[in-house]
XYZ file of N, CA, C and O in Angstrom:
288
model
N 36.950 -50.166 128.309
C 37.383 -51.362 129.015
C 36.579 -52.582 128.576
O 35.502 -52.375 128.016
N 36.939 -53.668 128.748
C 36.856 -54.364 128.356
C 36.394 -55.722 129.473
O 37.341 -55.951 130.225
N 35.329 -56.540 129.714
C 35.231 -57.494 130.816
C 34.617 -58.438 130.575
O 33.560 -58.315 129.956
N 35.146 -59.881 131.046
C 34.490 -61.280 130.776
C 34.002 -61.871 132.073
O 34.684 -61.877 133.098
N 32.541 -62.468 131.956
C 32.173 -62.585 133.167
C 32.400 -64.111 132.523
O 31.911 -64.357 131.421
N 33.031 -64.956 133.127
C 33.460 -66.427 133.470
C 31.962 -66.997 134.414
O 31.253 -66.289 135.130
N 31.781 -68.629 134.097
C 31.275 -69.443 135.230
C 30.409 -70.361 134.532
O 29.771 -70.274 133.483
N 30.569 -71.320 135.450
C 29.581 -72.660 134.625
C 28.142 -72.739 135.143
O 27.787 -71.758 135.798
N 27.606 -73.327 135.042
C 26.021 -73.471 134.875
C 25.382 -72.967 136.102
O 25.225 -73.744 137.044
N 25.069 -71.962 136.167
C 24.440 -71.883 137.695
C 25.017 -71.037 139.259
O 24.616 -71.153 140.417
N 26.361 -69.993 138.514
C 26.808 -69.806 139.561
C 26.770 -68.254 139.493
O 27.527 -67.583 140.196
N 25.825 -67.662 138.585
C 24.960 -66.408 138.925
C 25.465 -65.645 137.967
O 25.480 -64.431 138.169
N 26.021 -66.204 136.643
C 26.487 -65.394 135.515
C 25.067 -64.273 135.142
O 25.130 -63.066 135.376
N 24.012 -64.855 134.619
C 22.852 -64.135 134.475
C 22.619 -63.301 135.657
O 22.465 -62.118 135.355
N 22.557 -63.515 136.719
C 22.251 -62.794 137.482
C 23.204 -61.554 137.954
O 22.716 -60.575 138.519
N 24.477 -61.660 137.705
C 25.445 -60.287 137.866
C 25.633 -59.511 136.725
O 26.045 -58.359 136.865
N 25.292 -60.159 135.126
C 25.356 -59.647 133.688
C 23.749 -58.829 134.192
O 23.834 -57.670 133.786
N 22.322 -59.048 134.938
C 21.139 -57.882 134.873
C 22.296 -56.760 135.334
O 22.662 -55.778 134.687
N 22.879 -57.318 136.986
C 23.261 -55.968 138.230
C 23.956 -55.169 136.800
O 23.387 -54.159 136.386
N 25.040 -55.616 136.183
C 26.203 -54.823 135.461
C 25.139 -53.910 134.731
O 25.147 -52.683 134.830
N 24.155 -54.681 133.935
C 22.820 -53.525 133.239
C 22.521 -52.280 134.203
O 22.914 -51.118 134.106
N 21.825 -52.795 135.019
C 21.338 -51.534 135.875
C 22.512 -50.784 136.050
O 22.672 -49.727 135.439
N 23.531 -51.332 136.997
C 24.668 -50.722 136.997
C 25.160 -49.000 135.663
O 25.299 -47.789 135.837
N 25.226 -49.718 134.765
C 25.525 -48.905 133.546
C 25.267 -48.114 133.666
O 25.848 -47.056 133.905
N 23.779 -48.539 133.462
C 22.458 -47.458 133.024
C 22.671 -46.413 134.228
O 22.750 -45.214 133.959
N 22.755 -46.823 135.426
C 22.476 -46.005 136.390
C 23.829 -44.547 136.571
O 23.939 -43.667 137.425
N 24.736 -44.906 135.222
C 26.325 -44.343 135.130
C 26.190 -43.407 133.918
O 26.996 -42.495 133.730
N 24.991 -43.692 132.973
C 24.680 -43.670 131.797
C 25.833 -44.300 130.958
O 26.699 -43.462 130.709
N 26.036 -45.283 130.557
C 27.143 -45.994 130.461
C 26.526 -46.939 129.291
O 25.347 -47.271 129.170
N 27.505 -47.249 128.554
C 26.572 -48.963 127.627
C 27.409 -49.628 127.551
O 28.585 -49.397 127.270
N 26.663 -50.954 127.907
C 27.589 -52.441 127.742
C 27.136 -53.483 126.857
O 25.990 -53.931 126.881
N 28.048 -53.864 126.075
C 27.846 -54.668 124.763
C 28.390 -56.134 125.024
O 29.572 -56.475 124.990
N 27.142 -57.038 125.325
C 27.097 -58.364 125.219
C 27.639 -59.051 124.568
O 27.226 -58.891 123.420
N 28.721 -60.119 124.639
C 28.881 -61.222 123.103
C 29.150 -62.320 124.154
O 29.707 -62.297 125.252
N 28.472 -63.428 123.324
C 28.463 -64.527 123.665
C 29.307 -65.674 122.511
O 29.555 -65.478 121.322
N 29.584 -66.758 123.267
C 29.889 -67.851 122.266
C 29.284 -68.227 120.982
O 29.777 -68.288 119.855
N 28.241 -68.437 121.363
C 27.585 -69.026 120.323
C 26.147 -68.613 120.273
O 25.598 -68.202 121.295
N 25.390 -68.721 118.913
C 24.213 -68.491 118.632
C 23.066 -68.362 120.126
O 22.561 -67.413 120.724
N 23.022 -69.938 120.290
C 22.228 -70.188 121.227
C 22.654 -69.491 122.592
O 21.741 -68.977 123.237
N 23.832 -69.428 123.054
C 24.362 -68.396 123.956
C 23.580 -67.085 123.703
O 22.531 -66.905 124.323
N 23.926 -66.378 123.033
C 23.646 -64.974 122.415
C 22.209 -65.037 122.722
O 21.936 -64.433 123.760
N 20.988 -65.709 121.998
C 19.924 -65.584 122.156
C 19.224 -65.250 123.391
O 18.311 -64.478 123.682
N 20.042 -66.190 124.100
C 19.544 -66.753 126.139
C 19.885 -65.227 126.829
O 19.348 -64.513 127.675
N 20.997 -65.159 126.032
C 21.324 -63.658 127.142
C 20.631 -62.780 126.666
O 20.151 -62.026 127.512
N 20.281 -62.485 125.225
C 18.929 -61.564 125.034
C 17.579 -61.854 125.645
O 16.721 -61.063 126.037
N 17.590 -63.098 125.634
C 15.951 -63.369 126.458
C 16.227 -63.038 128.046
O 15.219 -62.768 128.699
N 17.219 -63.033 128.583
C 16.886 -62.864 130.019
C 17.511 -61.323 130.410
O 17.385 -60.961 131.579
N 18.047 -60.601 129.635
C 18.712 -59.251 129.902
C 17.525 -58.428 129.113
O 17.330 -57.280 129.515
N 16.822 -58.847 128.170
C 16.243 -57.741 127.272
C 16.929 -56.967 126.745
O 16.539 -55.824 126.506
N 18.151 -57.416 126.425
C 19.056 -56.355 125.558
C 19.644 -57.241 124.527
O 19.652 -58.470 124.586
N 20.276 -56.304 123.306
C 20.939 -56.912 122.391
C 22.132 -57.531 122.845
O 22.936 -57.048 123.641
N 22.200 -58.825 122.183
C 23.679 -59.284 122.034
C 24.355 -59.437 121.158
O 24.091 -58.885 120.089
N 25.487 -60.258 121.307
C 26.159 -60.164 119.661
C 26.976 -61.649 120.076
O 27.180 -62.107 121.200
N 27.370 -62.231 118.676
C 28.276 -63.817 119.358
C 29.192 -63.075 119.168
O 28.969 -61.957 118.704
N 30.557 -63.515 119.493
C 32.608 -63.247 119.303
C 32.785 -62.825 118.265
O 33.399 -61.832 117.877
N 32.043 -63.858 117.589
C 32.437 -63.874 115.946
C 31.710 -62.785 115.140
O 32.108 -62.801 113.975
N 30.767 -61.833 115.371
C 30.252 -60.683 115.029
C 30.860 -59.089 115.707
O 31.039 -58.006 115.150
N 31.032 -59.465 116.923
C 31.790 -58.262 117.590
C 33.522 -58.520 116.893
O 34.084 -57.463 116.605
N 33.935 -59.182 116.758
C 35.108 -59.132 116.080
C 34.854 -58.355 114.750
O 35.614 -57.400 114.594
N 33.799 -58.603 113.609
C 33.510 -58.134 112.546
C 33.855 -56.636 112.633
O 34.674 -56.045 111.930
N 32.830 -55.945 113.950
C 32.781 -54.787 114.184
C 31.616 -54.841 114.830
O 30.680 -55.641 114.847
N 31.933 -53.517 115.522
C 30.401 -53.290 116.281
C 29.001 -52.431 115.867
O 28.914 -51.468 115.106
N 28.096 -53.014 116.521
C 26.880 -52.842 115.596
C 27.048 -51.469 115.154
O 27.724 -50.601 115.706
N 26.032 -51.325 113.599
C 25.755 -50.031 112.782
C 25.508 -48.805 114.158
O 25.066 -48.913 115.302
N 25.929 -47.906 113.519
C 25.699 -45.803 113.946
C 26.792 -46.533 115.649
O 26.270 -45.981 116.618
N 27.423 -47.037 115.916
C 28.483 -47.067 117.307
C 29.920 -46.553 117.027
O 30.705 -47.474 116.803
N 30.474 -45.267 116.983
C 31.788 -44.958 116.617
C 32.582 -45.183 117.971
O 32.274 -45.056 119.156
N 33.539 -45.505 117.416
C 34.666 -46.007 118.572
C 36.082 -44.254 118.636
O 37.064 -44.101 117.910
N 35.681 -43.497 119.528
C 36.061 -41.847 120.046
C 37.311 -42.357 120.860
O 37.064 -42.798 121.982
N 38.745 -42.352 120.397
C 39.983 -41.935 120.623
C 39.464 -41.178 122.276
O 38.307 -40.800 122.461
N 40.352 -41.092 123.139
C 40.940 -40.501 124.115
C 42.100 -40.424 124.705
O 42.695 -41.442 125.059
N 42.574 -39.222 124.889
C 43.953 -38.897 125.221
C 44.733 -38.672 126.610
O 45.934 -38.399 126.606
């Protein structure tokens, strides 16, 4: 699945993108960040401690050793 967390400056995007982390983790689950732009991407690595990626790289493909497993 697939999910976009929407919102402008201040209305707790960072703060529901940690919960969704813990969240995951707590599912054993992984969720893959992309942001707009460079400087986007960076901010959400500095405040999540996790990797991100911009649009324009997750479109490329997703990062090295991640296979994408068919289900029926």
């Amino acid at each position: 699945p697939v999910s976009l967390l929407l919102g402008g400056p201040g209305v707790g995007k960072t703060t529901v993108l940690k919960a969704v982390h813990r969240a995951a983790a707590a599912y054993g689950r992984t969720v893959y960040q992309a942001a707009l732009s460079g400087r986007a991407k960076q901010r959400m690595e500095e405040t999540t401690g996790r990797e991100a990626l911009t649009i324009a790289s997750l479109q490329a493909g997703l990062p090295k050793g991640v296979e994408i497993v068919p289900t029926y």
